[in-house]
Amino acid sequence: MTVPSEVTASSGSTEDLVADHVLEFPGGYTRTTGPVIGRFLTELRDGRIVGVRTADGRTLVPPLEYDPQTGEAVTGEFTEVGPAGTVESWSWVNEPRAAHPLDRPFAWALIRLDGADTSLVHAVDAGDARAMRPGLRVRPRWKTSRSGHITDIESFVPEVTKIVSPVRMEYRVRPGRALARFLEGVARGVFLGCRCGSCHKVYVPYRLSCPQCGVAISEEVELPDTGTITTFAINNLPDPRAPQVPFVSAYILLDGSDIPMIALVGDVPAHEVRQGMRVRAVWVPEEERTASMSNIKWFAPTGEPDAEL
Ligand SMILES: [Zn+2]
């Protein structure tokens, strides 16, 4: 970039000279609107936004008396547009001035109202600059008392596209015969499994048929409450059953069983949990037990050396 020499020469002495001016017509300045702008403002006063058709069928919003593309007079045919529209571009105003429509940070935006072929400049009360984006859907927020002025629309506001709704389900589970039998065991502090008479695999929780052989199972096996962690996951979202966040849920192979069961792991920092870790169930006190898995708070390390997997 080249700098003219006279600017360079004078900049040292004139840079600090500043004079503030205000150009204002304090009482306002009366002008007639003409039929096209007049119609637009009258409709605004009545809570509607209209555009005007051009000879080639486009809709100008705000309406103009002449088509800026062709210079031809518009048709005089008005059509209601919006009131919702889409933000095309914007400029964020961090420090509103006294004459601005809002006294908090807002955006001046180019808004293409639905049905319009041109865009209108207006304020968008988005709360935060990060809420602004091209394509943001907005709607006018009207003043309750209107006079036929563009400020009859106080500002545009984003459409509601997201709500937080509480989710709650209440349901009752009736265990089948197998689960009922397993929970009877849990109620007295033991894990009940079963052994398949055909493949000799031991399953826990207790079940009535072998998933591999398909045969009915009749041999019940009482398993100890110790086992080995085979795989685990560290969870970073809170769970009412878990001791803290992060917490660990793991597949635990109870001693004597061939199929791991899923349970929480507690009394150990999440990052210390590992595959092969030996664990024992931590039961709630006997007087608090019911026929439910909540009898087992979690599995805690036993301190034994890790098992080979
Ligand atoms: Zn089997």
Tab-separated table of C-alpha atoms and ligand atoms in Angstrom:
chain	number	residue	atom	x	y	z
A	1	MET	CA	0.000	0.000	0.000
A	2	THR	CA	1.332	3.466	-0.848
A	3	VAL	CA	0.626	6.476	1.311
A	4	PRO	CA	0.413	9.923	-0.322
A	5	SER	CA	3.293	12.035	0.957
A	6	GLU	CA	1.136	14.993	2.042
A	7	VAL	CA	-0.897	12.684	4.369
A	8	THR	CA	2.280	11.347	5.920
A	9	ALA	CA	3.632	14.837	6.340
A	10	SER	CA	0.547	16.266	8.032
A	11	SER	CA	-0.575	13.250	10.042
A	12	GLY	CA	1.582	14.033	13.064
A	13	SER	CA	-0.003	17.418	13.620
A	14	THR	CA	-3.679	16.818	12.704
A	15	GLU	CA	-4.368	13.331	13.999
A	16	ASP	CA	-5.437	14.490	17.448
A	17	LEU	CA	-7.824	17.186	16.249
A	18	VAL	CA	-11.378	15.938	16.805
A	19	ALA	CA	-14.733	17.704	16.661
A	20	ASP	CA	-18.023	15.927	17.493
A	21	HIS	CA	-21.098	16.951	15.534
A	22	VAL	CA	-24.738	15.983	15.840
A	23	LEU	CA	-27.109	16.473	12.941
A	24	GLU	CA	-30.639	16.141	14.160
A	25	PHE	CA	-34.152	17.437	13.514
A	26	PRO	CA	-35.412	17.191	17.094
A	27	GLY	CA	-39.071	17.788	16.265
A	28	GLY	CA	-38.994	15.357	13.359
A	29	TYR	CA	-39.345	15.989	9.691
A	30	THR	CA	-42.662	15.580	8.007
A	31	ARG	CA	-42.871	13.996	4.590
A	32	THR	CA	-45.611	12.425	2.573
A	33	THR	CA	-45.357	8.736	1.859
A	34	GLY	CA	-46.917	8.353	-1.562
A	35	PRO	CA	-49.329	5.503	-2.312
A	36	VAL	CA	-46.833	2.615	-2.269
A	37	ILE	CA	-44.903	3.306	0.934
A	38	GLY	CA	-48.148	4.617	2.446
A	39	ARG	CA	-49.861	1.303	1.837
A	40	PHE	CA	-46.916	-0.579	3.388
A	41	LEU	CA	-47.012	1.582	6.534
A	42	THR	CA	-50.796	1.397	6.825
A	43	GLU	CA	-50.618	-2.386	6.695
A	44	LEU	CA	-47.842	-2.346	9.320
A	45	ARG	CA	-50.091	-0.345	11.593
A	46	ASP	CA	-52.666	-3.123	11.165
A	47	GLY	CA	-50.106	-5.825	11.932
A	48	ARG	CA	-49.469	-7.029	8.385
A	49	ILE	CA	-46.459	-6.861	6.093
A	50	VAL	CA	-47.098	-6.388	2.376
A	51	GLY	CA	-44.942	-6.267	-0.701
A	52	VAL	CA	-45.669	-4.886	-4.140
A	53	ARG	CA	-45.530	-6.838	-7.396
A	54	THR	CA	-43.246	-5.780	-10.212
A	55	ALA	CA	-44.254	-6.126	-13.857
A	56	ASP	CA	-42.222	-9.332	-14.134
A	57	GLY	CA	-43.920	-10.875	-11.086
A	58	ARG	CA	-41.391	-10.330	-8.316
A	59	THR	CA	-42.484	-9.113	-4.896
A	60	LEU	CA	-40.561	-6.178	-3.428
A	61	VAL	CA	-40.489	-5.916	0.364
A	62	PRO	CA	-40.349	-3.215	1.499
A	63	PRO	CA	-42.305	-1.974	-1.525
A	64	LEU	CA	-40.838	0.632	-3.844
A	65	GLU	CA	-42.519	2.789	-6.444
A	66	TYR	CA	-40.140	1.716	-9.179
A	67	ASP	CA	-38.541	-1.642	-9.855
A	68	PRO	CA	-34.845	-1.080	-9.049
A	69	GLN	CA	-33.851	-3.662	-11.678
A	70	THR	CA	-35.750	-2.274	-14.651
A	71	GLY	CA	-36.717	1.233	-13.583
A	72	GLU	CA	-40.347	0.456	-14.522
A	73	ALA	CA	-43.215	1.513	-12.297
A	74	VAL	CA	-44.461	-1.325	-10.085
A	75	THR	CA	-47.914	-2.814	-10.712
A	76	GLY	CA	-49.698	-1.456	-7.676
A	77	GLU	CA	-50.731	-4.992	-6.754
A	78	PHE	CA	-49.966	-5.655	-3.099
A	79	THR	CA	-49.529	-9.047	-1.519
A	80	GLU	CA	-49.119	-10.063	2.086
A	81	VAL	CA	-45.764	-11.697	2.908
A	82	GLY	CA	-44.212	-13.366	5.947
A	83	PRO	CA	-44.587	-12.518	8.683
A	84	ALA	CA	-41.822	-15.099	9.218
A	85	GLY	CA	-38.615	-14.963	7.257
A	86	THR	CA	-35.052	-16.107	6.965
A	87	VAL	CA	-31.912	-14.242	7.984
A	88	GLU	CA	-29.522	-13.818	5.059
A	89	SER	CA	-26.759	-11.822	6.723
A	90	TRP	CA	-26.339	-9.650	9.782
A	91	SER	CA	-24.116	-7.330	11.752
A	92	TRP	CA	-24.008	-7.678	15.519
A	93	VAL	CA	-24.413	-4.521	17.631
A	94	ASN	CA	-22.704	-4.981	20.970
A	95	GLU	CA	-23.349	-1.493	22.317
A	96	PRO	CA	-26.723	-0.180	21.176
A	97	ARG	CA	-27.088	3.574	20.788
A	98	ALA	CA	-29.926	5.616	22.226
A	99	ALA	CA	-31.894	5.647	18.964
A	100	HIS	CA	-31.566	1.912	18.344
A	101	PRO	CA	-34.718	-0.190	18.644
A	102	LEU	CA	-33.351	-2.309	21.489
A	103	ASP	CA	-31.399	-1.366	24.585
A	104	ARG	CA	-29.466	-4.650	24.638
A	105	PRO	CA	-27.068	-6.209	22.117
A	106	PHE	CA	-28.866	-7.221	18.920
A	107	ALA	CA	-28.271	-7.836	15.219
A	108	TRP	CA	-29.109	-5.671	12.243
A	109	ALA	CA	-30.102	-8.306	9.747
A	110	LEU	CA	-31.136	-8.667	6.137
A	111	ILE	CA	-34.303	-10.723	6.348
A	112	ARG	CA	-35.998	-12.392	3.388
A	113	LEU	CA	-39.657	-12.661	4.396
A	114	ASP	CA	-41.545	-15.705	3.146
A	115	GLY	CA	-43.029	-14.827	-0.257
A	116	ALA	CA	-40.707	-11.865	-0.856
A	117	ASP	CA	-38.039	-11.581	-3.546
A	118	THR	CA	-36.045	-8.871	-1.786
A	119	SER	CA	-34.782	-8.497	1.751
A	120	LEU	CA	-35.657	-6.070	4.477
A	121	VAL	CA	-33.294	-4.674	7.103
A	122	HIS	CA	-34.506	-4.984	10.656
A	123	ALA	CA	-33.295	-5.731	14.164
A	124	VAL	CA	-33.153	-9.318	15.416
A	125	ASP	CA	-33.346	-9.797	19.159
A	126	ALA	CA	-31.376	-13.029	19.340
A	127	GLY	CA	-29.902	-12.572	22.817
A	128	ASP	CA	-26.438	-13.691	21.789
A	129	ALA	CA	-24.375	-13.235	18.641
A	130	ARG	CA	-23.764	-16.981	18.606
A	131	ALA	CA	-27.484	-17.526	17.979
A	132	MET	CA	-27.211	-15.716	14.625
A	133	ARG	CA	-26.589	-17.718	11.465
A	134	PRO	CA	-27.583	-17.571	7.815
A	135	GLY	CA	-30.905	-19.342	7.442
A	136	LEU	CA	-32.078	-18.485	10.969
A	137	ARG	CA	-35.885	-18.360	10.958
A	138	VAL	CA	-37.323	-15.223	12.541
A	139	ARG	CA	-40.724	-13.639	13.170
A	140	PRO	CA	-41.725	-10.073	13.924
A	141	ARG	CA	-42.448	-8.988	17.473
A	142	TRP	CA	-45.074	-6.312	17.071
A	143	LYS	CA	-45.573	-3.320	19.289
A	144	THR	CA	-48.983	-3.328	20.930
A	145	SER	CA	-49.578	0.294	20.018
A	146	ARG	CA	-48.783	0.928	16.347
A	147	SER	CA	-48.722	4.121	14.343
A	148	GLY	CA	-47.767	3.113	10.803
A	149	HIS	CA	-43.988	3.126	11.020
A	150	ILE	CA	-41.290	0.519	10.441
A	151	THR	CA	-40.746	0.538	14.221
A	152	ASP	CA	-44.246	-0.936	14.627
A	153	ILE	CA	-42.200	-4.099	14.417
A	154	GLU	CA	-40.160	-3.747	17.588
A	155	SER	CA	-37.718	-6.360	16.315
A	156	PHE	CA	-37.639	-9.815	14.830
A	157	VAL	CA	-37.095	-12.784	17.132
A	158	PRO	CA	-35.921	-16.320	16.333
A	159	GLU	CA	-38.669	-18.878	15.817
A	160	VAL	CA	-39.046	-21.503	18.496
A	161	THR	CA	-37.270	-24.567	17.173
A	162	LYS	CA	-36.295	-26.303	20.388
A	163	ILE	CA	-37.863	-26.975	23.767
A	164	VAL	CA	-36.723	-28.982	26.751
A	165	SER	CA	-39.454	-31.354	27.776
A	166	PRO	CA	-39.252	-33.586	30.808
A	167	VAL	CA	-39.345	-37.299	30.123
A	168	ARG	CA	-40.776	-39.727	32.611
A	169	MET	CA	-42.022	-43.277	32.231
A	170	GLU	CA	-43.712	-45.362	34.841
A	171	TYR	CA	-44.050	-49.031	34.146
A	172	ARG	CA	-44.362	-52.291	35.993
A	173	VAL	CA	-42.365	-55.363	35.095
A	174	ARG	CA	-43.607	-58.837	35.876
A	175	PRO	CA	-40.665	-61.215	35.832
A	176	GLY	CA	-41.134	-64.543	34.169
A	177	ARG	CA	-40.515	-67.781	36.063
A	178	ALA	CA	-36.745	-67.725	35.466
A	179	LEU	CA	-36.170	-64.108	36.500
A	180	ALA	CA	-38.510	-64.516	39.479
A	181	ARG	CA	-36.402	-67.468	40.647
A	182	PHE	CA	-33.173	-65.484	40.182
A	183	LEU	CA	-34.572	-62.527	42.160
A	184	GLU	CA	-35.638	-64.854	44.987
A	185	GLY	CA	-31.941	-65.722	45.279
A	186	VAL	CA	-30.887	-62.081	45.127
A	187	ALA	CA	-33.377	-61.314	47.925
A	188	ARG	CA	-31.431	-63.622	50.241
A	189	GLY	CA	-27.999	-62.531	48.954
A	190	VAL	CA	-27.066	-65.266	46.474
A	191	PHE	CA	-26.730	-65.463	42.719
A	192	LEU	CA	-28.697	-68.326	41.204
A	193	GLY	CA	-27.525	-69.745	37.911
A	194	CYS	CA	-28.201	-72.951	36.092
A	195	ARG	CA	-26.204	-75.631	34.298
A	196	CYS	CA	-27.197	-76.981	30.893
A	197	GLY	CA	-27.419	-80.771	30.955
A	198	SER	CA	-26.236	-80.928	27.344
A	199	CYS	CA	-23.303	-78.469	26.971
A	200	HIS	CA	-22.649	-78.113	30.716
A	201	LYS	CA	-22.389	-74.333	30.499
A	202	VAL	CA	-23.367	-72.405	33.613
A	203	TYR	CA	-25.606	-69.402	33.007
A	204	VAL	CA	-26.341	-66.563	35.336
A	205	PRO	CA	-28.938	-65.094	35.755
A	206	TYR	CA	-30.946	-68.289	36.082
A	207	ARG	CA	-32.836	-69.339	32.934
A	208	LEU	CA	-35.111	-72.162	31.871
A	209	SER	CA	-33.474	-73.203	28.612
A	210	CYS	CA	-29.999	-73.212	27.090
A	211	PRO	CA	-29.609	-70.459	24.444
A	212	GLN	CA	-26.992	-72.585	22.677
A	213	CYS	CA	-28.544	-76.070	22.758
A	214	GLY	CA	-32.168	-75.045	23.061
A	215	VAL	CA	-32.819	-77.736	25.686
A	216	ALA	CA	-34.711	-77.164	28.910
A	217	ILE	CA	-32.526	-76.652	31.965
A	218	SER	CA	-33.417	-78.056	35.331
A	219	GLU	CA	-30.170	-77.987	37.330
A	220	GLU	CA	-29.960	-74.921	39.551
A	221	VAL	CA	-26.511	-73.713	40.658
A	222	GLU	CA	-25.753	-71.313	43.479
A	223	LEU	CA	-22.827	-69.121	42.512
A	224	PRO	CA	-20.474	-67.165	44.763
A	225	ASP	CA	-20.651	-63.374	44.716
A	226	THR	CA	-17.046	-63.041	43.539
A	227	GLY	CA	-15.907	-62.745	39.954
A	228	THR	CA	-13.596	-61.179	37.389
A	229	ILE	CA	-14.096	-58.089	35.244
A	230	THR	CA	-13.961	-59.117	31.575
A	231	THR	CA	-14.745	-55.766	29.926
A	232	PHE	CA	-15.851	-52.412	31.241
A	233	ALA	CA	-16.946	-48.905	30.252
A	234	ILE	CA	-16.252	-45.600	31.983
A	235	ASN	CA	-19.432	-43.515	32.087
A	236	ASN	CA	-19.320	-39.743	32.345
A	237	LEU	CA	-23.039	-39.054	32.651
A	238	PRO	CA	-24.615	-39.263	36.092
A	239	ASP	CA	-26.719	-42.295	36.964
A	240	PRO	CA	-28.781	-42.400	40.165
A	241	ARG	CA	-27.512	-45.924	40.909
A	242	ALA	CA	-23.843	-45.055	40.485
A	243	PRO	CA	-21.572	-43.947	43.342
A	244	GLN	CA	-20.161	-40.906	41.481
A	245	VAL	CA	-19.201	-39.611	38.033
A	246	PRO	CA	-17.276	-41.000	36.266
A	247	PHE	CA	-18.384	-44.481	37.174
A	248	VAL	CA	-17.703	-47.889	35.705
A	249	SER	CA	-20.118	-50.470	34.405
A	250	ALA	CA	-18.578	-53.833	33.669
A	251	TYR	CA	-19.197	-57.353	32.496
A	252	ILE	CA	-18.350	-59.570	35.439
A	253	LEU	CA	-17.790	-63.289	35.084
A	254	LEU	CA	-18.909	-64.768	38.385
A	255	ASP	CA	-16.676	-67.606	39.580
A	256	GLY	CA	-18.098	-70.846	38.198
A	257	SER	CA	-20.173	-69.135	35.495
A	258	ASP	CA	-19.599	-69.227	31.725
A	259	ILE	CA	-21.491	-66.035	30.878
A	260	PRO	CA	-20.662	-62.605	32.321
A	261	MET	CA	-23.351	-60.383	33.811
A	262	ILE	CA	-23.421	-56.591	33.744
A	263	ALA	CA	-23.040	-54.586	36.957
A	264	LEU	CA	-21.591	-51.384	38.372
A	265	VAL	CA	-18.100	-51.268	39.830
A	266	GLY	CA	-17.533	-49.067	42.888
A	267	ASP	CA	-15.165	-48.329	45.774
A	268	VAL	CA	-12.365	-47.789	43.265
A	269	PRO	CA	-11.418	-44.787	41.067
A	270	ALA	CA	-12.661	-45.349	37.495
A	271	HIS	CA	-9.170	-45.116	36.008
A	272	GLU	CA	-7.944	-48.001	38.190
A	273	VAL	CA	-10.526	-50.476	36.904
A	274	ARG	CA	-9.017	-53.042	34.533
A	275	GLN	CA	-9.781	-56.290	32.756
A	276	GLY	CA	-8.990	-59.250	34.970
A	277	MET	CA	-9.646	-57.301	38.191
A	278	ARG	CA	-11.124	-59.510	40.934
A	279	VAL	CA	-14.337	-58.132	42.459
A	280	ARG	CA	-16.997	-59.042	45.002
A	281	ALA	CA	-20.611	-57.876	45.210
A	282	VAL	CA	-21.380	-55.201	47.791
A	283	TRP	CA	-24.857	-55.990	49.152
A	284	VAL	CA	-27.163	-53.523	50.829
A	285	PRO	CA	-27.805	-54.360	54.524
A	286	GLU	CA	-30.036	-57.424	54.984
A	287	GLU	CA	-32.950	-55.458	56.440
A	288	GLU	CA	-33.099	-53.291	53.248
A	289	ARG	CA	-33.165	-56.192	50.779
A	290	THR	CA	-36.049	-56.830	48.400
A	291	ALA	CA	-36.386	-59.145	45.400
A	292	SER	CA	-34.529	-56.672	43.212
A	293	MET	CA	-31.115	-56.039	41.679
A	294	SER	CA	-30.860	-52.874	43.778
A	295	ASN	CA	-29.754	-55.261	46.568
A	296	ILE	CA	-26.346	-55.156	44.913
A	297	LYS	CA	-24.870	-51.676	45.238
A	298	TRP	CA	-21.982	-52.574	42.938
A	299	PHE	CA	-18.965	-54.831	42.757
A	300	ALA	CA	-15.825	-53.710	44.579
A	301	PRO	CA	-12.225	-54.923	44.169
A	302	THR	CA	-11.268	-57.807	46.456
A	303	GLY	CA	-7.553	-56.962	46.377
A	304	GLU	CA	-6.631	-60.389	45.040
A	305	PRO	CA	-4.138	-60.559	42.153
A	306	ASP	CA	-5.726	-60.094	38.717
A	307	ALA	CA	-7.101	-63.200	37.048
A	308	GLU	CA	-5.923	-64.502	33.674
A	309	LEU	CA	-8.678	-64.019	31.121
B	1	ZN	ZN	-26.485	-76.086	26.476
